[in-house]
Short mmCIF file of C-alpha atoms in Angstrom, two decimals:
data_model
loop_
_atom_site.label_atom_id
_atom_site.label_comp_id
_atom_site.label_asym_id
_atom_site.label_seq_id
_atom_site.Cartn_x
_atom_site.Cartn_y
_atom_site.Cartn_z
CA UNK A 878 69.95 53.23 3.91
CA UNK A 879 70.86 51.70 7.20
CA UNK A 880 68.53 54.20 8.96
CA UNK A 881 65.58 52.96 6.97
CA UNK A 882 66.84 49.26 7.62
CA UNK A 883 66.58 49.95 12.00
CA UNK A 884 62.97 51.93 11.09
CA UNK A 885 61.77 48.87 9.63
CA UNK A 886 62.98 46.21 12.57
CA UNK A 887 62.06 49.10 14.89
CA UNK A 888 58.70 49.01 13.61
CA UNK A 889 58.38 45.05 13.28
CA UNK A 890 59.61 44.33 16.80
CA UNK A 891 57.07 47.12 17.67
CA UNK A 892 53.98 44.37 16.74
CA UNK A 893 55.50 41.36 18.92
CA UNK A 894 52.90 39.82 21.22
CA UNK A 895 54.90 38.63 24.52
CA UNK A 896 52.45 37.23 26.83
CA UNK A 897 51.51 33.21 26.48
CA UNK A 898 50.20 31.63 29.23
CA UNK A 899 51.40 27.62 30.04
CA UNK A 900 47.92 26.34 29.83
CA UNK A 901 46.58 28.17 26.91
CA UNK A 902 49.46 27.65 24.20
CA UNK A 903 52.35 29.01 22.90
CA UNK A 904 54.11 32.62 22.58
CA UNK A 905 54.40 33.12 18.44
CA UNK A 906 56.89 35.62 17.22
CA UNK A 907 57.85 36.46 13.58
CA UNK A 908 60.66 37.74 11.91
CA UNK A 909 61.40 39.16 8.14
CA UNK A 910 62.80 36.00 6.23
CA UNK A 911 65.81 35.74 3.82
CA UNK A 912 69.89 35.49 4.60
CA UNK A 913 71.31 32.05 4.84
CA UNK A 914 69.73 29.37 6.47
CA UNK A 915 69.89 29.32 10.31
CA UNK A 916 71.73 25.74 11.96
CA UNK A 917 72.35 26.89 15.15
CA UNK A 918 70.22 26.94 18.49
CA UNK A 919 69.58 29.84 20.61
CA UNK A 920 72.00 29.94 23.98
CA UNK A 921 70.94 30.88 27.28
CA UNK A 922 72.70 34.37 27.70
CA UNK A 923 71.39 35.02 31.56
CA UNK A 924 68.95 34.02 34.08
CA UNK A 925 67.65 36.03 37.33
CA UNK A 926 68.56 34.83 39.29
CA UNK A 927 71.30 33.04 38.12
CA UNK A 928 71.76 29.55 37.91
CA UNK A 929 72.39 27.25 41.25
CA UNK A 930 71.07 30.72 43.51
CA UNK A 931 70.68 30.12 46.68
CA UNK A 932 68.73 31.47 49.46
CA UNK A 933 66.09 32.52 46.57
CA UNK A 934 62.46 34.35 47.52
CA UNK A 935 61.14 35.98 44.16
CA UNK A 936 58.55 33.68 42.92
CA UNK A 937 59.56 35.20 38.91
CA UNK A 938 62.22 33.68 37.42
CA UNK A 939 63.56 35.50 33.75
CA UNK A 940 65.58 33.91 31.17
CA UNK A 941 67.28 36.02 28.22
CA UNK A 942 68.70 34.10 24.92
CA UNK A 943 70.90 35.53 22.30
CA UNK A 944 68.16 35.01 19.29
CA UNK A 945 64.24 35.65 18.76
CA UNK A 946 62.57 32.76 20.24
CA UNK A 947 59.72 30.37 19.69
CA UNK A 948 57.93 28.20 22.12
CA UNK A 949 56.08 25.18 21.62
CA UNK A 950 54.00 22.74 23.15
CA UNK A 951 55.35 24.23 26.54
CA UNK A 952 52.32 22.13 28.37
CA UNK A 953 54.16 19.05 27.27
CA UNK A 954 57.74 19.86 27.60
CA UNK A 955 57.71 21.62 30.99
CA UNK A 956 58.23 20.30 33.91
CA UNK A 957 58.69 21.55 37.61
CA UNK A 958 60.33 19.68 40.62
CA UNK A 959 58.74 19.66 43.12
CA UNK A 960 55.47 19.48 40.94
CA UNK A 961 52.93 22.13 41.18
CA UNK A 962 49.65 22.73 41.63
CA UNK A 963 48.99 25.24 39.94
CA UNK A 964 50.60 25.98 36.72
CA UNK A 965 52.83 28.53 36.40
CA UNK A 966 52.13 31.90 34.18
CA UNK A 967 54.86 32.15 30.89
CA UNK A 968 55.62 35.62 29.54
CA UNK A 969 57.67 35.34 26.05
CA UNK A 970 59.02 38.26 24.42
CA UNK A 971 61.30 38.37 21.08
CA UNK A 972 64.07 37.59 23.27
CA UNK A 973 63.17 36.27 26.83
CA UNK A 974 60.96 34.23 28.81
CA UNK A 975 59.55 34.94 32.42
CA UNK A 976 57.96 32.43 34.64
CA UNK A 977 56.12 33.47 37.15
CA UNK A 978 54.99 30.80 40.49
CA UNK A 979 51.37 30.85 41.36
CA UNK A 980 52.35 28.71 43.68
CA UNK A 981 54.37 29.45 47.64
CA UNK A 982 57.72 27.80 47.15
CA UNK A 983 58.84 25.74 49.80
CA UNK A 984 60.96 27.19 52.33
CA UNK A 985 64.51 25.15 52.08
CA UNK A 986 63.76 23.29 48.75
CA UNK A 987 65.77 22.91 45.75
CA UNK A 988 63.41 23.58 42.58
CA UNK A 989 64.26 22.47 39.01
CA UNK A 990 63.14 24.19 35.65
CA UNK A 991 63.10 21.86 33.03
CA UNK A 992 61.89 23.25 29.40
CA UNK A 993 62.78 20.44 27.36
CA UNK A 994 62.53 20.91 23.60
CA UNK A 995 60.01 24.05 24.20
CA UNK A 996 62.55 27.09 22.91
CA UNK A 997 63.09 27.02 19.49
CA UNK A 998 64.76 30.00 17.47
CA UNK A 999 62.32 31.96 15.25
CA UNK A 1000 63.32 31.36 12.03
CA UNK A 1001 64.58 27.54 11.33
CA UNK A 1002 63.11 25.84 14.79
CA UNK A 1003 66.11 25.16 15.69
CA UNK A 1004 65.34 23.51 19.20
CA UNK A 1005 67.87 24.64 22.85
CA UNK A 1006 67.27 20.71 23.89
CA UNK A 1007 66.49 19.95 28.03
CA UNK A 1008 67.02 24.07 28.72
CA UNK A 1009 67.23 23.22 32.75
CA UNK A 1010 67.65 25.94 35.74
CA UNK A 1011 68.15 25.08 39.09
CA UNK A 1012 67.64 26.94 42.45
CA UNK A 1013 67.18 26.51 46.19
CA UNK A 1014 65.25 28.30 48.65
CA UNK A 1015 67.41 27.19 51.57
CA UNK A 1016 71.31 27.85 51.88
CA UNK A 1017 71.90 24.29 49.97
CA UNK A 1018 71.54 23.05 46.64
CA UNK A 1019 69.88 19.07 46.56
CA UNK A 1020 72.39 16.80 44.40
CA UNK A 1021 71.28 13.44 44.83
CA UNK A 1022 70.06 11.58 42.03
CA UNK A 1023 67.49 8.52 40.97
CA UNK A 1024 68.01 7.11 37.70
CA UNK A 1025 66.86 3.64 36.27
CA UNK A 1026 64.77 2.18 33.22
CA UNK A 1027 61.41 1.65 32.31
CA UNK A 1028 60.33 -1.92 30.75
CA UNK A 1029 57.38 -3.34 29.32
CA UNK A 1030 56.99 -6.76 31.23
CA UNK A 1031 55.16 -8.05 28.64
CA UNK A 1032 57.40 -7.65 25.47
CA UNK A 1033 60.64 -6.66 27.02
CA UNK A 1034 60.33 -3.41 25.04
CA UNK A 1035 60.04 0.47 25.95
CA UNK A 1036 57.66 2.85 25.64
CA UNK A 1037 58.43 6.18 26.19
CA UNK A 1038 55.01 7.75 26.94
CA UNK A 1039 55.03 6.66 30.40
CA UNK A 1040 56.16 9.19 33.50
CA UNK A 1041 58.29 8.36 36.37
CA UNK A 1042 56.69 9.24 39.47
CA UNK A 1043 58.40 10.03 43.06
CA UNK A 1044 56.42 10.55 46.62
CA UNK A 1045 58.33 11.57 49.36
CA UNK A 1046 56.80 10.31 52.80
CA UNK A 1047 54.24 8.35 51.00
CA UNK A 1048 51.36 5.65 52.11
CA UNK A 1049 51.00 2.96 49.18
CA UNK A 1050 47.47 4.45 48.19
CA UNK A 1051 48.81 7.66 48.13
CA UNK A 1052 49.56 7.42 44.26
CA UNK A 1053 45.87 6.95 43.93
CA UNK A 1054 44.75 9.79 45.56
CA UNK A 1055 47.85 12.61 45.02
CA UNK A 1056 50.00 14.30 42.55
CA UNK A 1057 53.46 13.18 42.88
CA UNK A 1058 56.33 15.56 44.05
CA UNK A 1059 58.95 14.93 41.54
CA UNK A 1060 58.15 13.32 37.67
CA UNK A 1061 60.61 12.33 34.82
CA UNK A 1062 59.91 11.81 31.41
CA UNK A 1063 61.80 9.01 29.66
CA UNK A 1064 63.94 8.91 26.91
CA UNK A 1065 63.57 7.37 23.75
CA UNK A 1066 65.67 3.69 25.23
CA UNK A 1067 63.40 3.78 28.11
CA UNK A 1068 65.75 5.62 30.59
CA UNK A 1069 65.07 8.05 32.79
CA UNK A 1070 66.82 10.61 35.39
CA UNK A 1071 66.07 12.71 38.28
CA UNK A 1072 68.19 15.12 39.52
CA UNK A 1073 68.65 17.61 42.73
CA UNK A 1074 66.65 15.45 44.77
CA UNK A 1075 66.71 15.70 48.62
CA UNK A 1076 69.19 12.99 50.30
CA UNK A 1077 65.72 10.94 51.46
CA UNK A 1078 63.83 7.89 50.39
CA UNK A 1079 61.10 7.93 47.82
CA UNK A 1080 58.22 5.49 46.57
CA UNK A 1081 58.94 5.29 42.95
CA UNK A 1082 55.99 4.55 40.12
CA UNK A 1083 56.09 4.75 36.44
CA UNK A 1084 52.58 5.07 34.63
CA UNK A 1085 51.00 5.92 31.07
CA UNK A 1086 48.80 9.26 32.42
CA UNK A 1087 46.31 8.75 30.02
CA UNK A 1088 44.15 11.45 31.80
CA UNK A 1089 46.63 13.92 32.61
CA UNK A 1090 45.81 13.36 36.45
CA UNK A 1091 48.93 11.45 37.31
CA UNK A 1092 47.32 9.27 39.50
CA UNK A 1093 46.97 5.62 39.15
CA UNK A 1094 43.42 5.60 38.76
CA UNK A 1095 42.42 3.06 36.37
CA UNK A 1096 43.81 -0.98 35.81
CA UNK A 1097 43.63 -0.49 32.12
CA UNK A 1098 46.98 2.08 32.48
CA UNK A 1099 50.33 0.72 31.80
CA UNK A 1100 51.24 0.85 35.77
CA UNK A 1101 54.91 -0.20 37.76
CA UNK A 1102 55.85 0.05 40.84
CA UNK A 1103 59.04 -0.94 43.06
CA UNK A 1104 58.68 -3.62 45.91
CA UNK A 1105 60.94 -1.29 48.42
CA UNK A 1106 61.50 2.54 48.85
CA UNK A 1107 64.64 3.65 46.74
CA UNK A 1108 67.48 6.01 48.34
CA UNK A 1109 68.53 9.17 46.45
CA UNK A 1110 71.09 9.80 48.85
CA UNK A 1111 72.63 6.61 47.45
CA UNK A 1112 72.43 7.89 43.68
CA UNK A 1113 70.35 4.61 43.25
CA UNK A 1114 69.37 2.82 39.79
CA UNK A 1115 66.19 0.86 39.44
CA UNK A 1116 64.39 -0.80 36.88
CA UNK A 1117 60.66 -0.72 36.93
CA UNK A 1118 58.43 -3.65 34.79
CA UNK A 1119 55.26 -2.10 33.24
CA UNK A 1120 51.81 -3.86 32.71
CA UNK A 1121 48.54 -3.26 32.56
CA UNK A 1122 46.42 -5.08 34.87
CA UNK A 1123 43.27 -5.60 32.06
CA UNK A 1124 43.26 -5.18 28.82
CA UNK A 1125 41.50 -1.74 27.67
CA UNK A 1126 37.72 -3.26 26.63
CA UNK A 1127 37.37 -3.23 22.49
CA UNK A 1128 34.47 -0.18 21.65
CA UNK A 1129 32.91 -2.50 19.62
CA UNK A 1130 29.54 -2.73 19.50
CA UNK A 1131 26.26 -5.23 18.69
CA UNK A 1132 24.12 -3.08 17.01
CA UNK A 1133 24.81 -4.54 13.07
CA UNK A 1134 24.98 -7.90 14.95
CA UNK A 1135 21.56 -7.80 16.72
CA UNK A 1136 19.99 -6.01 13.83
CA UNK A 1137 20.97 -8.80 11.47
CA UNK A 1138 19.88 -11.48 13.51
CA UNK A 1139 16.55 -10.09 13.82
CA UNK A 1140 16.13 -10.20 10.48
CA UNK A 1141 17.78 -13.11 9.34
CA UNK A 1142 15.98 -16.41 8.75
CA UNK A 1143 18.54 -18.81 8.41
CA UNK A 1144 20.99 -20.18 10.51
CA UNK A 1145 24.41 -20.32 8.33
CA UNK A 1146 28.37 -20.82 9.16
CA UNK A 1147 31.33 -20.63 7.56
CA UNK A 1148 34.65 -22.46 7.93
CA UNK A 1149 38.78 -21.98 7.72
CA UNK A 1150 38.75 -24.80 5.39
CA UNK A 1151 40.42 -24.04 1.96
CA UNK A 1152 41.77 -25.88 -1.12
CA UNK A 1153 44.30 -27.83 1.20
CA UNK A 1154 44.05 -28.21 5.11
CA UNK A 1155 46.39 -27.27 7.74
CA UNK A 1156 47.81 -29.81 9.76
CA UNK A 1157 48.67 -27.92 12.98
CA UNK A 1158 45.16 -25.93 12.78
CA UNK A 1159 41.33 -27.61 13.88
CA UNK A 1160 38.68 -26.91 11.98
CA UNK A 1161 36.28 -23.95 12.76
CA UNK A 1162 32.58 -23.59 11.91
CA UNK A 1163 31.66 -20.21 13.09
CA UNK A 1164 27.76 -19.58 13.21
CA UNK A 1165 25.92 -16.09 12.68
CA UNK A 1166 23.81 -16.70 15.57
CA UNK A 1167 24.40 -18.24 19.35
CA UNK A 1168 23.62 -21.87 19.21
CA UNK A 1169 20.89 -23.85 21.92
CA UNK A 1170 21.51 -27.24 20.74
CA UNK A 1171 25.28 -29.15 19.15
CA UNK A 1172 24.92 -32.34 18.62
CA UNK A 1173 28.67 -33.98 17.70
CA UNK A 1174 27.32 -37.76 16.53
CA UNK A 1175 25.36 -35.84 13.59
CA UNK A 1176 29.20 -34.43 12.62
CA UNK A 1177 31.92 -36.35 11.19
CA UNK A 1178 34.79 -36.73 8.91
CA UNK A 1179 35.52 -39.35 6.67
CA UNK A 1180 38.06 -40.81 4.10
CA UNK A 1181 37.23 -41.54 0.59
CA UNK A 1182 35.63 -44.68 1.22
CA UNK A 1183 33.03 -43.28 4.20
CA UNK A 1184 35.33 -44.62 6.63
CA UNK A 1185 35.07 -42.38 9.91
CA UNK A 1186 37.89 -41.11 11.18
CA UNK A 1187 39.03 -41.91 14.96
CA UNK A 1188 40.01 -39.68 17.34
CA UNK A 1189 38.21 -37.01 16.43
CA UNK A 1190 37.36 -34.45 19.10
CA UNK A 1191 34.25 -31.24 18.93
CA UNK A 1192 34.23 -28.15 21.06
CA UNK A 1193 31.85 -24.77 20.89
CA UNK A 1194 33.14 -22.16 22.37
CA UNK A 1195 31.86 -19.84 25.12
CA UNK A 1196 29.32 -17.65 23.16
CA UNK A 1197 28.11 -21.07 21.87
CA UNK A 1198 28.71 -19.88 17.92
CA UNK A 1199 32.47 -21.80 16.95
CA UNK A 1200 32.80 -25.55 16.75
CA UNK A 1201 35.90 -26.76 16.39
CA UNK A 1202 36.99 -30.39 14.85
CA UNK A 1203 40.67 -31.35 15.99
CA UNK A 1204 42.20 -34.93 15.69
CA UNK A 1205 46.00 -35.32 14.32
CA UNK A 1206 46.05 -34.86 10.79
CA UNK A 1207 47.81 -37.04 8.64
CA UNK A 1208 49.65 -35.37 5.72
CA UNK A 1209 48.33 -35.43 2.08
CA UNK A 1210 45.07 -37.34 3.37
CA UNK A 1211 41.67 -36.64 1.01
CA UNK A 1212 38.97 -36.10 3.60
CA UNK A 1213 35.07 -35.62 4.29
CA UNK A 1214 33.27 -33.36 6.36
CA UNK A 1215 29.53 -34.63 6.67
CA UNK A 1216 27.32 -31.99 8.62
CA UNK A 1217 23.79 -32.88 9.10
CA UNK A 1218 20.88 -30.91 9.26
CA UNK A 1219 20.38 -31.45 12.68
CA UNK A 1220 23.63 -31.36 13.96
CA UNK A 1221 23.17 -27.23 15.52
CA UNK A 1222 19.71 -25.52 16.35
CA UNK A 1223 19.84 -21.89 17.52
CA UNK A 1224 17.79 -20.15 20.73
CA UNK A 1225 14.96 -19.64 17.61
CA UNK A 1226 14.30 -23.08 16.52
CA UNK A 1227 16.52 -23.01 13.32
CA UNK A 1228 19.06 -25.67 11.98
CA UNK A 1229 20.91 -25.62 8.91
CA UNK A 1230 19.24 -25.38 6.41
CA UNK A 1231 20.32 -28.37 4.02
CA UNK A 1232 23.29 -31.34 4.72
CA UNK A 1233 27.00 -30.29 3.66
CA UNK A 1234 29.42 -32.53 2.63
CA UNK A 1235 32.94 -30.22 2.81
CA UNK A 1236 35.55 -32.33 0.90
CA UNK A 1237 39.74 -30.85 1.47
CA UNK A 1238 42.72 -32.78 1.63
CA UNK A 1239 45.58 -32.08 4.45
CA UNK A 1240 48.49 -30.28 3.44
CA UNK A 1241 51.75 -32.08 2.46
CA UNK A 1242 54.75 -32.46 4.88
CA UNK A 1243 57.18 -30.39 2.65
CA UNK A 1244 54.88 -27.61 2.72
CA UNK A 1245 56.55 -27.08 6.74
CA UNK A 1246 60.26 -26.46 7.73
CA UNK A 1247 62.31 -28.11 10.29
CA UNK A 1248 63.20 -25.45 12.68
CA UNK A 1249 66.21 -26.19 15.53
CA UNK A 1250 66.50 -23.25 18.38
CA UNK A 1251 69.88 -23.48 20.36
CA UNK A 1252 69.85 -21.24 23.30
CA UNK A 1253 72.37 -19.52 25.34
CA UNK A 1254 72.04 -18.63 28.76
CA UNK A 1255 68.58 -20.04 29.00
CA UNK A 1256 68.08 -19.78 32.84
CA UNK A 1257 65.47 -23.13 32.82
CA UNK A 1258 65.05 -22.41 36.62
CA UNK A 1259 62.30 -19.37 35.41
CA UNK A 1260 59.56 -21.51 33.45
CA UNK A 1261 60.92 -20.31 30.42
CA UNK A 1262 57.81 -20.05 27.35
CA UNK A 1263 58.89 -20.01 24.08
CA UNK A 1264 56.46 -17.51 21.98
CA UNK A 1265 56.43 -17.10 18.09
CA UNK A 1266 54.77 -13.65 17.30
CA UNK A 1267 52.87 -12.32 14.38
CA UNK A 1268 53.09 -8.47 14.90
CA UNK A 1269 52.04 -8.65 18.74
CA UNK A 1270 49.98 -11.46 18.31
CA UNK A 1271 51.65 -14.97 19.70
CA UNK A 1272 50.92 -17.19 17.07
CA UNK A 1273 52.58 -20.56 18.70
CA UNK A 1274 54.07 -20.92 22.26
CA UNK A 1275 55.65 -24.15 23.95
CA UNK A 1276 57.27 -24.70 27.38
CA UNK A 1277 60.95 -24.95 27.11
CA UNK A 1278 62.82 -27.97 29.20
CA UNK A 1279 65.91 -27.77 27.58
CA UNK A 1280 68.63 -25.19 25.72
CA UNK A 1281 67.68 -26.74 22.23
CA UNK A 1282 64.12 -26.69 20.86
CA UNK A 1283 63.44 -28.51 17.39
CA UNK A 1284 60.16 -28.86 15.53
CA UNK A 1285 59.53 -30.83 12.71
CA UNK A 1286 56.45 -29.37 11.55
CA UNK A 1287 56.57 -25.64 11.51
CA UNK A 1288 54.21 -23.48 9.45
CA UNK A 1289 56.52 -20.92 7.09
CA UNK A 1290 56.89 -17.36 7.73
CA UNK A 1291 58.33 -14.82 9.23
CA UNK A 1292 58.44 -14.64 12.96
CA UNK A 1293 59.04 -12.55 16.27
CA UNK A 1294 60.46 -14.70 18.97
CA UNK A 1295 59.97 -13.67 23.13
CA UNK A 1296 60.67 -15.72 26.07
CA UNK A 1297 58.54 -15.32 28.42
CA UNK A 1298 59.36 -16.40 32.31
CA UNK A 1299 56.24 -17.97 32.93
CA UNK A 1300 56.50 -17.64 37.41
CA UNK A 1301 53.03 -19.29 38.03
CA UNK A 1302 53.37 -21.88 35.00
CA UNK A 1303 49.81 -21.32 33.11
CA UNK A 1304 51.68 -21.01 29.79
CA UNK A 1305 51.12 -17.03 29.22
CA UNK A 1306 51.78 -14.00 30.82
CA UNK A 1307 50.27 -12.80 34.01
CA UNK A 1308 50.05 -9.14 34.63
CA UNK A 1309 51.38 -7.55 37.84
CA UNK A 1310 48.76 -6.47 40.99
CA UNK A 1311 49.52 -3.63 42.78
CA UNK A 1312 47.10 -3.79 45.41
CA UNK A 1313 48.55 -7.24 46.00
CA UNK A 1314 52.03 -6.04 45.53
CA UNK A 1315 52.75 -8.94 43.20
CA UNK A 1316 55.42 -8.04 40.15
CA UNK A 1317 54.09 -8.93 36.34
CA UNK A 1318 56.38 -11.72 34.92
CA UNK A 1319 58.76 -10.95 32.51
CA UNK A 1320 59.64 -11.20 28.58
CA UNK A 1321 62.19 -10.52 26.53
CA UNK A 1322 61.39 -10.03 22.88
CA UNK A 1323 64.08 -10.52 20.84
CA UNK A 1324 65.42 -7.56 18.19
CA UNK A 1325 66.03 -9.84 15.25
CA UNK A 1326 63.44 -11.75 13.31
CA UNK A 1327 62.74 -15.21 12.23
CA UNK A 1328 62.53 -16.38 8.70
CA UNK A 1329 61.19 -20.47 8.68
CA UNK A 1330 61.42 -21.93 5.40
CA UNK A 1331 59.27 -24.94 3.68
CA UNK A 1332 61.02 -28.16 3.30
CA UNK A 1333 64.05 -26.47 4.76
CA UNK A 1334 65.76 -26.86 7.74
CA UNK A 1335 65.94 -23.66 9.61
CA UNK A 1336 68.75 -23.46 12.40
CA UNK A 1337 69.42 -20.59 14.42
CA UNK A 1338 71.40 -19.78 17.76
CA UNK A 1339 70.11 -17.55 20.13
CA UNK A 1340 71.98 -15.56 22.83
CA UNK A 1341 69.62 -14.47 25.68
#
């Protein structure tokens, strides 16, 4: 019986494919399944050379594990410092890897293999996490260290896509132009590492490589960059802001729009007006095509008894198709819109097609909470913005003068809160300009959320 039992792995071993290059995939290797399940990751059992070799001119490195092994996504776990230009070549057998440089190392150069969650066992996936080897050409293994975080200025949060980049004797264009020598990935709080660096200085850069070139090639990239060179041979931490200098342009397109227009023969809006009117909100009249003429006297509001209201002020925006109406509402207040015929013309000759008379009343004071901020180590110094956030969006922000902010009039919901430190005082946030060397400011988004009641009064303390 057992002789039939080493036939058959004899023979199944005999069909295992071992060769998987690092740009074309992964090495695949099966097994016979049953026996209990597998919780335990495969060990390193030996490398050639071994680990921390000095003095080292074979460009193929071996590794041998204790299991049958899996790899996976190898083009996104592995990483080589210093960085290479060419990709290596990865042979996998059932038991082994062997990485081959296509690449001349450097003479006097200590060079890091980093697999990250690659090797896998066969059977249960069981991942060998950050499998790392480390050797020198020269007589001297490189133990300095860079370490730091990665923020995004905008939000205060992390995002662990990005890369951390190093250039040793670097120009400040060269991360436009070159590969870096040494990149990090970070961790899931935004932290990152590098080890066995040279005791010299380095430009450091984190970026979202949304090509793959890792370059800094476009302003639409999330993008950071340190003011000053940063010493590994003083183990320095750092922590890098991240911002993208414009906003990645919406795909949207005009077709449905223009075709529409072409065939429509009337020129129509609609409003934000509903049953009962918000009192911290204007009025919008947003028309299907781009208006030539907006004449405000031929659009008013009134009260019940055709008295105008005062103060009221009209705006179109920049495409010339939203009007808005904004004048302090008064609560519970039965109103009129009155839009004439001839109030809005379009580039075509058309007006509205017939006068509307829009009748709402404003909503009710109770229908808002009282909301009271108190703020801890508020550094006022900074410009501090207060921002209330729907998902990403900011829905409300206000300067802050003081440690405690109270509004009496607060729309109900549920809220994110971020102060931002507004440096150039325009009330949002400015992104950062490299070629200007000029930092992005700075938010801090707060973890916990905001609940504002109606007809409550909502009180919270906030430590910064």
């Amino acid at each position: 019986m057992r002789l039939r039992v080493n036939i058959f792995y004899f023979v199944v071993a005999a069909f295992f494919i071992s060769v998987s290059m690092f740009t074309g995939g992964c090495a695949q290797i099966g097994l016979p399944a049953g026996g209990p399940k597998d919780s335990i990751a495969p060990k390193l059992v030996k490398a050639s050379p071994v680990e921390g070799s000095r003095n080292v001119s074979t460009n193929k490195i071996s590794f041998e594990f204790d299991e049958y092994i899996d790899i996976q996504d190898l083009s996104q776990n592995l990483i080589i410092s210093p960085l290479q230009n060419k990709n290596p070549s990865i042979t996998a057998n059932p038991r082994s890897i062997t990485l081959k440089f296509r690449d001349t190392l450097l003479p006097n150069t200590t060079y890091t293999i980093n697999f990250g969650d690659a090797v896998r066992d066969i059977n249960e996936s069981n991942i060998l996490k950050n499998l790392s080897y480390t050797f020198s050409t020269g007589n001297t293994l490189d133990s300095s260290t860079i370490s730091g975080k990665v923020i995004i200025a905008e939000t205060g949060n992390v995002d662990s896509t990005l890369i951390v980049m190093l250039y040793r004797d670097a120009v400040d264009s060269t991360v436009t132009k070159k590969k870096p020598n040494y990149i990090a990935k970070l961790k899931n709080d935004g932290s990152f590492e590098f080890k066995n660096l040279p005791a010299t200085d380095f430009k450091i850069y984190a970026l979202k490589d949304g090509d793959g070139g890792k370059t800094y090639n476009s302003t639409s990239e999330l993008f950071a960059f340190a003011d000053t060179d940063i010493s590994a041979a003083k183990n320095e931490s750092i922590t890098l802001f991240a911002y993208a200098e414009k906003k990645e342009e919406s795909s949207n397109t005009n077709t449905v729009a223009t075709s529409k227009k072409a065939i429509d023969k009337k020129l129509r809006y609609t409003t934000n007006i509903g049953a009962t009117k918000d009192l911290l909100e204007p009025i919008e009249l947003r028309f299907n095509n781009a208006l030539a003429l907006f004449d405000s006297t031929k659009m008013y509001i009134v009260d019940t008894f055709y008295k105008k209201i005062n103060g009221v002020k009209y705006a179109i925006d920049s495409n010339a198709k939203i009007i808005t109406i904004s004048t302090k509402w008064q609560a519970e207040q039965p109103l009129i819109l009155i839009i004439d015929t001839t109030a809005a013309k379009d580039s075509t000759g058309l007006k509205i097609v017939k006068n509307d008379t829009i009748r709402f009343t404003t909503k009710r004071m109770e229908d808002y909470g009282k909301l009271i901020l108190r703020f801890k180590e508020l550094d006022l110094k900074k410009s501090p913005v207060l921002q209330f956030l729907s998902g990403e969006e900011v829905k409300f922000s206000y300067v802050l003068t003081k440690s405690e902010w109270t509004n009496n009039l607060f729309p109900p919901g549920e809220y994110g809160i971020r102060i931002l430190y507004d440096d150039d005082k325009n009330g949002k946030w400015t992104a950062g300009d490299y070629k200007n060397k000029r930092q992005p400011e700075k938010a801090v988004t707060l973890p916990q959320k905001l609940s504002v009641k109606a007809d409550w009064d909502n009180e919270r303390d906030i430590n910064l």
